[in-house]
Every structure is written in structure tokens, then in C-alpha cells.
mmCIF file of C-alpha atoms and ligand atoms in Angstrom:
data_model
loop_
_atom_site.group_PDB
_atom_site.id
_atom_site.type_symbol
_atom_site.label_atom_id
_atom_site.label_comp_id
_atom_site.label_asym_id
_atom_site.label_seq_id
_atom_site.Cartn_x
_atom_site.Cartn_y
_atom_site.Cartn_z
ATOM 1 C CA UNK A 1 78.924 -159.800 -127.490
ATOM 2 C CA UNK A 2 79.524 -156.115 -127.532
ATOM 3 C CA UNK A 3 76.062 -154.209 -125.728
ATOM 4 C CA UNK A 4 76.010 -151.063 -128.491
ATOM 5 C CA UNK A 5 75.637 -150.102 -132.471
ATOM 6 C CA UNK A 6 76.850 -146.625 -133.502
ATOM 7 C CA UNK A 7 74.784 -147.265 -137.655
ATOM 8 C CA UNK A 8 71.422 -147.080 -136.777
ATOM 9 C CA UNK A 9 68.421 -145.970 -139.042
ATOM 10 C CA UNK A 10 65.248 -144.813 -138.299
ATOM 11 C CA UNK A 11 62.566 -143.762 -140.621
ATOM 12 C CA UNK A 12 63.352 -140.814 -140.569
ATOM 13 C CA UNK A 13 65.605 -142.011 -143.090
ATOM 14 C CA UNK A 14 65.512 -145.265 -144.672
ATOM 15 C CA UNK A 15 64.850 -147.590 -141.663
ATOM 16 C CA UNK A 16 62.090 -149.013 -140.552
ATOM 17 C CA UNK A 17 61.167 -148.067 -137.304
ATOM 18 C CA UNK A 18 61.046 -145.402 -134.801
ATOM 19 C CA UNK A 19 63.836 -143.898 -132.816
ATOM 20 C CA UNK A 20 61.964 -144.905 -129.732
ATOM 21 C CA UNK A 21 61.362 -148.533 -131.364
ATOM 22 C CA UNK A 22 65.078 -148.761 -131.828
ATOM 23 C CA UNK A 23 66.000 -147.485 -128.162
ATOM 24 C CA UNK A 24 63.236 -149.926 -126.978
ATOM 25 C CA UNK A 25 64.907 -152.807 -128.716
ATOM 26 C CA UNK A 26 68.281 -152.389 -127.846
ATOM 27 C CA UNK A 27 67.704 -152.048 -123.828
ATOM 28 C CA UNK A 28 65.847 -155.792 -124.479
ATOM 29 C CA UNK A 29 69.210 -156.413 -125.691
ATOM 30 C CA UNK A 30 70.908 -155.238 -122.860
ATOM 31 C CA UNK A 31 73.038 -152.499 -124.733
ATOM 32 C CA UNK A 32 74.747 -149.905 -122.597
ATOM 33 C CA UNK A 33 74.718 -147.047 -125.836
ATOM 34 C CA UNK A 34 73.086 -146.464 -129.141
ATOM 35 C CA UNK A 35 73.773 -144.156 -131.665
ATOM 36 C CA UNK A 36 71.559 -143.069 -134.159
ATOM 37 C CA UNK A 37 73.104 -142.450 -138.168
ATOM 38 C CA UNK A 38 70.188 -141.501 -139.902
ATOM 39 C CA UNK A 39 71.482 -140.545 -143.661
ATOM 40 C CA UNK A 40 72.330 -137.031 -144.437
ATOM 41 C CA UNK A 41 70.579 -134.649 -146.594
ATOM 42 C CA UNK A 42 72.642 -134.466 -149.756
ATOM 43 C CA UNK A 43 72.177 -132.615 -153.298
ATOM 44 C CA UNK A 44 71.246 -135.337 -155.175
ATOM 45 C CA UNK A 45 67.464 -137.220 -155.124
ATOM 46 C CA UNK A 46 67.122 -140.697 -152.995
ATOM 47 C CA UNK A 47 64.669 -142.568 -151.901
ATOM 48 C CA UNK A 48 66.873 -143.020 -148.383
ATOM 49 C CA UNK A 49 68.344 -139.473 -147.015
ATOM 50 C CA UNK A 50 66.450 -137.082 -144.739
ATOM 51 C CA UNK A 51 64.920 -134.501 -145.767
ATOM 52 C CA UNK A 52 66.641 -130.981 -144.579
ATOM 53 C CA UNK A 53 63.230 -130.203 -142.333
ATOM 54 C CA UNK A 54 63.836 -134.194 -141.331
ATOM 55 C CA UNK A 55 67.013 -133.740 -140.580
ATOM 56 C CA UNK A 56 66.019 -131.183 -137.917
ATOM 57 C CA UNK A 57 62.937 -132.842 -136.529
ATOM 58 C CA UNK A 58 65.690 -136.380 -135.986
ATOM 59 C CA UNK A 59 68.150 -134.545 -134.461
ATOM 60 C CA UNK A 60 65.580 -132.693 -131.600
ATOM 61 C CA UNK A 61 63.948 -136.210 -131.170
ATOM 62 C CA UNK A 62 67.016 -138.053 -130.327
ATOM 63 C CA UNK A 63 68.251 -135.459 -127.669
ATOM 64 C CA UNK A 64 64.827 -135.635 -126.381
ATOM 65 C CA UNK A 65 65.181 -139.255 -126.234
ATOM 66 C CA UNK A 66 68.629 -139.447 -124.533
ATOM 67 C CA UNK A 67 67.302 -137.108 -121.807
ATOM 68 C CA UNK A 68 64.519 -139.725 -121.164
ATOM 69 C CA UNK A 69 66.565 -142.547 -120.905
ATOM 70 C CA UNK A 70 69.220 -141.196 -119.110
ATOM 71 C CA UNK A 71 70.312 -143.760 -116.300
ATOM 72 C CA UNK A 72 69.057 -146.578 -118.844
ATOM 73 C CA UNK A 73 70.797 -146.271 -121.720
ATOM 74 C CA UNK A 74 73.053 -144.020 -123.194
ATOM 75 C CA UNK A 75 71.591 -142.237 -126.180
ATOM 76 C CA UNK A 76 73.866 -140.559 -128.970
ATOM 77 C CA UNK A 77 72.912 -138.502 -131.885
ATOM 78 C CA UNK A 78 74.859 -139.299 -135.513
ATOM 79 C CA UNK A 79 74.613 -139.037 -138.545
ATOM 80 C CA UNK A 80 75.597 -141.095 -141.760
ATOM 81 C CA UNK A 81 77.203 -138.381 -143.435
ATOM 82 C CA UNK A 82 77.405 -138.909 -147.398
ATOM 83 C CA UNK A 83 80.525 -137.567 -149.583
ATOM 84 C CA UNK A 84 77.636 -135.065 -151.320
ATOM 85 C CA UNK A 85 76.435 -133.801 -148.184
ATOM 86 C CA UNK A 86 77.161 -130.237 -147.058
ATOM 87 C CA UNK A 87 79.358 -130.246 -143.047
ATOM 88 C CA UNK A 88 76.831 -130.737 -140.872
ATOM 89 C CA UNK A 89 75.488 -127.679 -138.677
ATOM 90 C CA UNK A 90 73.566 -129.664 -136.183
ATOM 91 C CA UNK A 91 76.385 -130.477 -133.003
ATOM 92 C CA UNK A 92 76.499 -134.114 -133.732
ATOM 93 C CA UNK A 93 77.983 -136.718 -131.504
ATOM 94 C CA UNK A 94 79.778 -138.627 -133.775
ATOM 95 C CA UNK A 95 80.170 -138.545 -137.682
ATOM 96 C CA UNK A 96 79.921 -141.960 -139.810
ATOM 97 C CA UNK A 97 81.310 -141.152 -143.398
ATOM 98 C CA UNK A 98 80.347 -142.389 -146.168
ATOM 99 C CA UNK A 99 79.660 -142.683 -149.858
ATOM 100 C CA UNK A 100 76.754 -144.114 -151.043
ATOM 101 C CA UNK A 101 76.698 -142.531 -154.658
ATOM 102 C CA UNK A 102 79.099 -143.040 -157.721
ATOM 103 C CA UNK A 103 78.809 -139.002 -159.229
ATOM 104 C CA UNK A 104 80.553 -138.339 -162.509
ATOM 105 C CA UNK A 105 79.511 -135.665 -165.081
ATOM 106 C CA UNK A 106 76.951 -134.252 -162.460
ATOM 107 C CA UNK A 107 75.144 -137.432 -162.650
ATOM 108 C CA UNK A 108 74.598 -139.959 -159.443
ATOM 109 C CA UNK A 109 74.075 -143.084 -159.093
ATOM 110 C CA UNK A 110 73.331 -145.026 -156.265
ATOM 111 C CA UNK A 111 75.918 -147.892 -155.638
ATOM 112 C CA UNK A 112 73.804 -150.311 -153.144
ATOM 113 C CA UNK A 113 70.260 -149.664 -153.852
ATOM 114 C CA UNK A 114 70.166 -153.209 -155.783
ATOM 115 C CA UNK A 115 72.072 -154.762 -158.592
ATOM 116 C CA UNK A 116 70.251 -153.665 -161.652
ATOM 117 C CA UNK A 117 70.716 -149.841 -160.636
ATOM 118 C CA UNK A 118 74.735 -151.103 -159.904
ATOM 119 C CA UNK A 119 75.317 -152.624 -163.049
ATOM 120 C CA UNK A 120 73.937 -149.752 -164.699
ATOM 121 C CA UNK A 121 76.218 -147.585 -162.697
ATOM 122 C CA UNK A 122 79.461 -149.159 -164.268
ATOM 123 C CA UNK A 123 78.412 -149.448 -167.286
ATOM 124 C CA UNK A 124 77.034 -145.843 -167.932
ATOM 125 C CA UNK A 125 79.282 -143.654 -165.927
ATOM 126 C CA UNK A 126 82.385 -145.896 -166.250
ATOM 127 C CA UNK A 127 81.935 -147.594 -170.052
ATOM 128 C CA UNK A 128 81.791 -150.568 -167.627
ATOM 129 C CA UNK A 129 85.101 -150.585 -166.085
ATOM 130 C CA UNK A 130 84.802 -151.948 -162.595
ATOM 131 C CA UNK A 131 88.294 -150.907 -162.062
ATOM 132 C CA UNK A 132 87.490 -147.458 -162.642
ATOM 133 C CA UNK A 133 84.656 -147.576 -160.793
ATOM 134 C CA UNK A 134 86.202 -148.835 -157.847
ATOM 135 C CA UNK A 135 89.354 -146.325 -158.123
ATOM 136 C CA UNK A 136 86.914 -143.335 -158.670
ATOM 137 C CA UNK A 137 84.698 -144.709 -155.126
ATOM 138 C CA UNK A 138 87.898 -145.074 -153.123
ATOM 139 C CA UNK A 139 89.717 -141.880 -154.159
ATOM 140 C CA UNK A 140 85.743 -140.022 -152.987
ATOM 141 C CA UNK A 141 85.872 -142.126 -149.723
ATOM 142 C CA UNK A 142 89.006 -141.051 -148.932
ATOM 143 C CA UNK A 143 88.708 -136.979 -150.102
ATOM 144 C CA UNK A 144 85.436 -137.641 -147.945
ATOM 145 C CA UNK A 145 87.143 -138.489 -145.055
ATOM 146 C CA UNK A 146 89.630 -135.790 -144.978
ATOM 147 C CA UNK A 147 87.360 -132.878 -145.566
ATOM 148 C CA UNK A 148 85.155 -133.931 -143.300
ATOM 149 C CA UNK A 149 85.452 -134.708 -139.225
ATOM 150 C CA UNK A 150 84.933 -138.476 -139.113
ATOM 151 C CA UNK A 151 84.699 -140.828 -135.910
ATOM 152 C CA UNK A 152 84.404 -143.893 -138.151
ATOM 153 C CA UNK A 153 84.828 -145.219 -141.655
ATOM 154 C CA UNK A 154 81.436 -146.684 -142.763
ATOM 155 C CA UNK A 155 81.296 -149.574 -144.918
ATOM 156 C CA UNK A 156 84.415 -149.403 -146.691
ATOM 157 C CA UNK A 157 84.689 -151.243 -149.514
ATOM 158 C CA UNK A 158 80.371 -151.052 -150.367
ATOM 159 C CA UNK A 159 81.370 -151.705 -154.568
ATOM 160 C CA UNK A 160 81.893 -155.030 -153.690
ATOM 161 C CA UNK A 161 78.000 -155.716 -152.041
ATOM 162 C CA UNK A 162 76.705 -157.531 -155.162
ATOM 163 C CA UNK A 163 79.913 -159.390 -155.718
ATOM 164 C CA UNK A 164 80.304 -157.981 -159.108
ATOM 165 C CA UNK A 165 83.917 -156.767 -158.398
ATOM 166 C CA UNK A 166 86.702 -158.706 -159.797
ATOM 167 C CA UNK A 167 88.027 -158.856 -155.766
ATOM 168 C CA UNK A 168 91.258 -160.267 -157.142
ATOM 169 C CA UNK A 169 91.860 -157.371 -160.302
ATOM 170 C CA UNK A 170 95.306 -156.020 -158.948
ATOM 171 C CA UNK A 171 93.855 -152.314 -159.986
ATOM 172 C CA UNK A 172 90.938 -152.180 -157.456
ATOM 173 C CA UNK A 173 92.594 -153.871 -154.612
ATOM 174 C CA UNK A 174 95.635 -151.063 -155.164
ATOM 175 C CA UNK A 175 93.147 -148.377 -155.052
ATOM 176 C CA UNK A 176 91.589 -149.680 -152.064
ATOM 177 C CA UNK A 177 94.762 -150.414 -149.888
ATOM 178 C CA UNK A 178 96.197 -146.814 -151.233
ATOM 179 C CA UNK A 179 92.586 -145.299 -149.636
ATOM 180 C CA UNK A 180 93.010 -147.394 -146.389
ATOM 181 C CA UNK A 181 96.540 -145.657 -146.071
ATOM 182 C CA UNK A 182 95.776 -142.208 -146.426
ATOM 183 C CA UNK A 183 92.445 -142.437 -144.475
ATOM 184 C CA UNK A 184 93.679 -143.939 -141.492
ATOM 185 C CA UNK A 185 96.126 -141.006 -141.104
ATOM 186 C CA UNK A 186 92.328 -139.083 -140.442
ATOM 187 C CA UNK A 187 90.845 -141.660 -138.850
ATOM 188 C CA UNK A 188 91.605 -145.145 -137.053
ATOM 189 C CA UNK A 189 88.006 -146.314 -136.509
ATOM 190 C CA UNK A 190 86.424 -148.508 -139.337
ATOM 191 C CA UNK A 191 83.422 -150.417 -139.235
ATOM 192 C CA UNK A 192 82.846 -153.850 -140.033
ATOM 193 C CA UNK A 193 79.241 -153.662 -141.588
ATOM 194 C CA UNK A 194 77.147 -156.761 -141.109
ATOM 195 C CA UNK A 195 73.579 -155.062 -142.723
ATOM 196 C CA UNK A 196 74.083 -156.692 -146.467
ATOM 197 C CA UNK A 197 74.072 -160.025 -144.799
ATOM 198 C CA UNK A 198 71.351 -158.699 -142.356
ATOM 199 C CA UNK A 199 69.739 -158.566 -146.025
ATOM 200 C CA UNK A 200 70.626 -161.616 -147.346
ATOM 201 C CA UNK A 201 72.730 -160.171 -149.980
ATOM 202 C CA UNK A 202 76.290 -161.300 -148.436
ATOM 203 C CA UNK A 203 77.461 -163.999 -146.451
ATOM 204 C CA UNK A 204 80.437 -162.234 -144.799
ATOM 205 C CA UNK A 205 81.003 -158.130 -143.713
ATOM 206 C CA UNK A 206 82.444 -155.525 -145.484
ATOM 207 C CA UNK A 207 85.465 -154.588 -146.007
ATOM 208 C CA UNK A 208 86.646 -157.686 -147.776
ATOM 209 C CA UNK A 209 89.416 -159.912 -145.889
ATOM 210 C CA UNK A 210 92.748 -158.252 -147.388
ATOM 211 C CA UNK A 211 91.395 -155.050 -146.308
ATOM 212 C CA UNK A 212 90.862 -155.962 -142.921
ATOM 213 C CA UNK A 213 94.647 -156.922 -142.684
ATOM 214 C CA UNK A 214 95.906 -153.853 -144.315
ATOM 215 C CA UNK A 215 93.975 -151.565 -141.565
ATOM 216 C CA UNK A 216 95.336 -153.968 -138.915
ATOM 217 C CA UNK A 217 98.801 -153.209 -140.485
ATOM 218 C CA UNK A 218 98.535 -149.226 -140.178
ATOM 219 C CA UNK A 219 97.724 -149.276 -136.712
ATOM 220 C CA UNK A 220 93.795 -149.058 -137.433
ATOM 221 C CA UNK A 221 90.320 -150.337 -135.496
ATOM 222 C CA UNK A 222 87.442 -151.755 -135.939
ATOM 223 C CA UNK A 223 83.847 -151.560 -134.846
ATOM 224 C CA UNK A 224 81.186 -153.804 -134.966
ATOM 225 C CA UNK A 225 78.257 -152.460 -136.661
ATOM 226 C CA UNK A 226 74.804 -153.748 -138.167
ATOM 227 C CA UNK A 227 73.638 -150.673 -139.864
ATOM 228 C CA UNK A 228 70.180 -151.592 -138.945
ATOM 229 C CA UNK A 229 67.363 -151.035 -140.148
ATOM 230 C CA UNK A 230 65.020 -153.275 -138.767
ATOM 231 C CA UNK A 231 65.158 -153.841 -135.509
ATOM 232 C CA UNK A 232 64.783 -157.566 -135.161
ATOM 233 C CA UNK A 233 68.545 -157.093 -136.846
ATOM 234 C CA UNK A 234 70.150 -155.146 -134.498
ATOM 235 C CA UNK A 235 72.754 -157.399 -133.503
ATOM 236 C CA UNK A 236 72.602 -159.432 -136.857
ATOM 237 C CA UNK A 237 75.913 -161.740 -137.154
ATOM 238 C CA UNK A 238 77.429 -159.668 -134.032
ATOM 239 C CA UNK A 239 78.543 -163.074 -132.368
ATOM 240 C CA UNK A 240 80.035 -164.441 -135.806
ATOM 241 C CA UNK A 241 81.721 -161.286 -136.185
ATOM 242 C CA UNK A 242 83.987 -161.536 -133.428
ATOM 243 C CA UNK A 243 85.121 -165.106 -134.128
ATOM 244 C CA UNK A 244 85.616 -163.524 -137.476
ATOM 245 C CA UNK A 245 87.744 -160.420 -136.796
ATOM 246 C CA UNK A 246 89.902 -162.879 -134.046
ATOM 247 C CA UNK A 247 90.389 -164.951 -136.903
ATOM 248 C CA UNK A 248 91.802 -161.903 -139.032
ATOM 249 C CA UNK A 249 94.790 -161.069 -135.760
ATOM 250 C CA UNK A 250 92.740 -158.462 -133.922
ATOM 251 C CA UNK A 251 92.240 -158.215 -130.577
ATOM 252 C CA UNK A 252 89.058 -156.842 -128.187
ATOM 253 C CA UNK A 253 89.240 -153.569 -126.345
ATOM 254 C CA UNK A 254 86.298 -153.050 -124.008
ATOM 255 C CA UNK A 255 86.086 -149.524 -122.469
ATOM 256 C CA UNK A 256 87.565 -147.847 -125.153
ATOM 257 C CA UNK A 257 86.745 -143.950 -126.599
ATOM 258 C CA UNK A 258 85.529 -143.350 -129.734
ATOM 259 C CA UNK A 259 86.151 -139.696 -129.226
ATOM 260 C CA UNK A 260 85.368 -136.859 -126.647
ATOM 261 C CA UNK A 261 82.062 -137.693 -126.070
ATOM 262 C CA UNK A 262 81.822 -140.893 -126.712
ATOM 263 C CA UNK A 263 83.004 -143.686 -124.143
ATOM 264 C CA UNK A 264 82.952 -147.091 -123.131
ATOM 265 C CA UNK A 265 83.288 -149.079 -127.044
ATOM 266 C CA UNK A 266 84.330 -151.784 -127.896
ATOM 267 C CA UNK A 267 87.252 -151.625 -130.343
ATOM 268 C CA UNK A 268 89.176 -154.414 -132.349
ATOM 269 C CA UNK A 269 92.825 -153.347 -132.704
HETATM 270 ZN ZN1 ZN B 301 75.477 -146.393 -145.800
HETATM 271 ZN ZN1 ZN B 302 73.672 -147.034 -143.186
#
């Protein structure tokens, strides 16, 4: 098993427990590195970003927090940075992008905060056209990506979390292997997100299994991540997900860099 998560909540955003819980948890685990991704302050309302004092009051905790464990664990400040949010100002150690929000006609939507609000979603912002939908969230992710700095991809491929996407619809999976293309140009290192079945809402990871091979195929990686929020789920499916990715040709790096701060990761190339 890899011995670190760089998609970690607190409740300072949407998560359950306390920075210090989390830290706590994950040297009973025997991880070597944790890295907090609280979600970003962002324009529109949410029950799950920080708010802009929040996002200040997080960021001073975790540095706080790294200093104290120093020796023990190493400590890394993030942040989940949504395709709304302003660039950062804070000095961040890493930068997990992503888009949690379908916006059209200066109306959002959340995309994951449960099916009802999804389905609604298509239907009023895309005259329920999951094939728009989809196009319009990968063409975001990917202006997302190259606007902003990014150290890794987060859950690529989130309109498919209820299973309401027609996964086989030549149209979305198009859109989504275009997106793959252009963004790994920015950025090699995508996660493989195990929370929705840390939720019981999936049985296997984002991004779906064709996806996986076309980021193999342009020379792209992948990191194992549980964006947890609870932290009994830390490593949720971690195990399983290595079989998995083996499975799908890739291969395990130990020691490898994530970028000039961050060491010592394990990718899957
Ligand atoms: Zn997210
Ligand atoms: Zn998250």
C-alpha cells in the first residue's frame, strides 16, 4: 500500500474532522506525508468551500501543524482548487484542480452533491442533454487546468458519479479523451479518486476504464487518492486500487516527485 493521500478534507471545508484528527489518523496508518485539499473559496454559494476568512485560518493551521510534526510525518498544505475560484494567493504546496460546478447563463449547479440536484443540472442548464453536459464539464476541466498551476488532475471524469452518463454515447467519451489530450500537455499527474465508493455511491474509481488507458497512452500518471473526508476512510479501497490500476498496464513508482516541493510519491505510469 502506498503510506500518503494528497485529497484530504477537513472541516474547514466539507470534511469531517480536524486537521489534527486527520494527521493523527494517518501516522496510525503509518503514512510518511499528508496533504491537506480543503475546497477553495469560489463565487458561487455551497454548502462545501471555505470561507475566504476560512481559507486563511486552514492554511496558518496546517503550517503550524507540519512544524509540529516535523520528524513524524510530513505535512503539506493544498488546496482543491475549483474552475470558479480566483489563483490562489496563499503559497500552496501543491494545487488539485477541479470542477465541481456545471455554470451556464451565470447559474451553478453542483454536479456531485447527490442525484436529484444532478438530474436537475442536465435537465435545466442543458434541456437534458448529457452529452452536452459532459462536453461543456470537460472543455471547463481542461480551460481549468491550463489557466491555472496544477500538480494533479482531481477526479476526472466526476459526471459519471451517479451513473447517469450514457458511458458508451460516442459524444461524451470524444469530449473526454479530447480533454485528457490537451490536459496532459499541462499536467501528467491524475488521480484515481476512490471517495464515491468511500460513500457507497460507486463500486469502482473515477476516471472510468477507457480513460485510464488513454492517459496511460499520452505518457500520463496516476495517484492514488481517497478524497477523504472521514477519517476511518482514509485509505478506503487503496489495496483494491492497485490490483486495479496493474490490471489497466501501469506500473508502480515509489520515490517519485510530484513537483519541487513535494517528494517521495508514489506514481502509476
Ligand atoms: Zn472535489
Ligand atoms: Zn475533494
Amino acid at each position: 500500500m502506498q503510506y500518503h493521500n494528497f485529497h484530504t478534507h477537513t472541516r474547514y471545508s466539507d470534511g469531517h474532522d480536524t486537521p489534527r484528527e486527520m494527521i493523527e489518523e494517518a501516522l496510525s496508518r503509518g503514512f510518511t506525508s499528508l496533504g491537506f485539499s480543503d475546497h477553495s473559496f469560489a463565487w458561487f454559494e455551497s454548502y462545501y468551500s471555505m470561507s475566504e476568512e476560512g481559507t486563511v485560518r486552514q492554511f496558518r493551521e496546517i503550517r503550524q501543524l507540519a512544524d509540529e510534526y516535523r520528524g513524524r510525518i510530513r505535512i503539506y498544505a493544498g488546496i482543491e482548487l475549483d474552475g470558479e475560484s480566483a489563483i490562489p494567493t496563499l503559497d500552496y504546496d501543491f494545487i488539485l484542480s477541479s470542477v465541481h460546478e456545471a455554470v451556464r447563463h451565470g447559474r451553478s449547479f453542483p454536479i456531485d452533491s447527490g442525484k436529484e440536484q444532478h438530474l436537475a443540472l442536465v435537465r435545466e442548464l442543458y434541456g437534458g442533454s448529457y452529452t452536452d453536459f459532459t462536453k461543456d464539464y470537460y472543455m471547463r476541466l481542461t480551460e481549468h487546468v491550463i489557466r491555472n498551476r496544477t500538480d494533479i488532475v482531481g477526479h476526472l471524469d466526476l459526471p459519471t458519479k451517479y451513473s447517469t452518463c450514457p458511458e458508451d454515447d460516442p459524444r461524451y467519451r470524444d469530449a473526454a479523451i479530447e480533454a485528457v489530450r490537451e490536459i496532459v500537455k499541462h499536467c501528467k499527474v491524475f488521480e484515481l479518486n476512490t471517495g464515491a465508493i468511500a460513500r457507497g455511491l460507486r463500486t469502482v474509481p473515477y476516471p472510468a476504464a477507457f480513460l485510464l488507458d488513454e492517459i496511460k497512452a499520452q505518457g500520463g500518471a496516476m495517484i492514488v487518492n481517497s478524497d477523504c473526508h472521514y477519517r476511518a476512510k482514509l485509505t478506503c479501497w487503496f489495496d483494491e486500487a492497485e490490483e486495479y490500476l496493474a490490471a489497466h498496464g501501469f506500473r508502480r513508482f515509489d520515490n517519485q516527485r510530484l513537483n519541487d516541493r513535494i517528494d517521495g510519491v508514489t506514481l502509476w505510469k
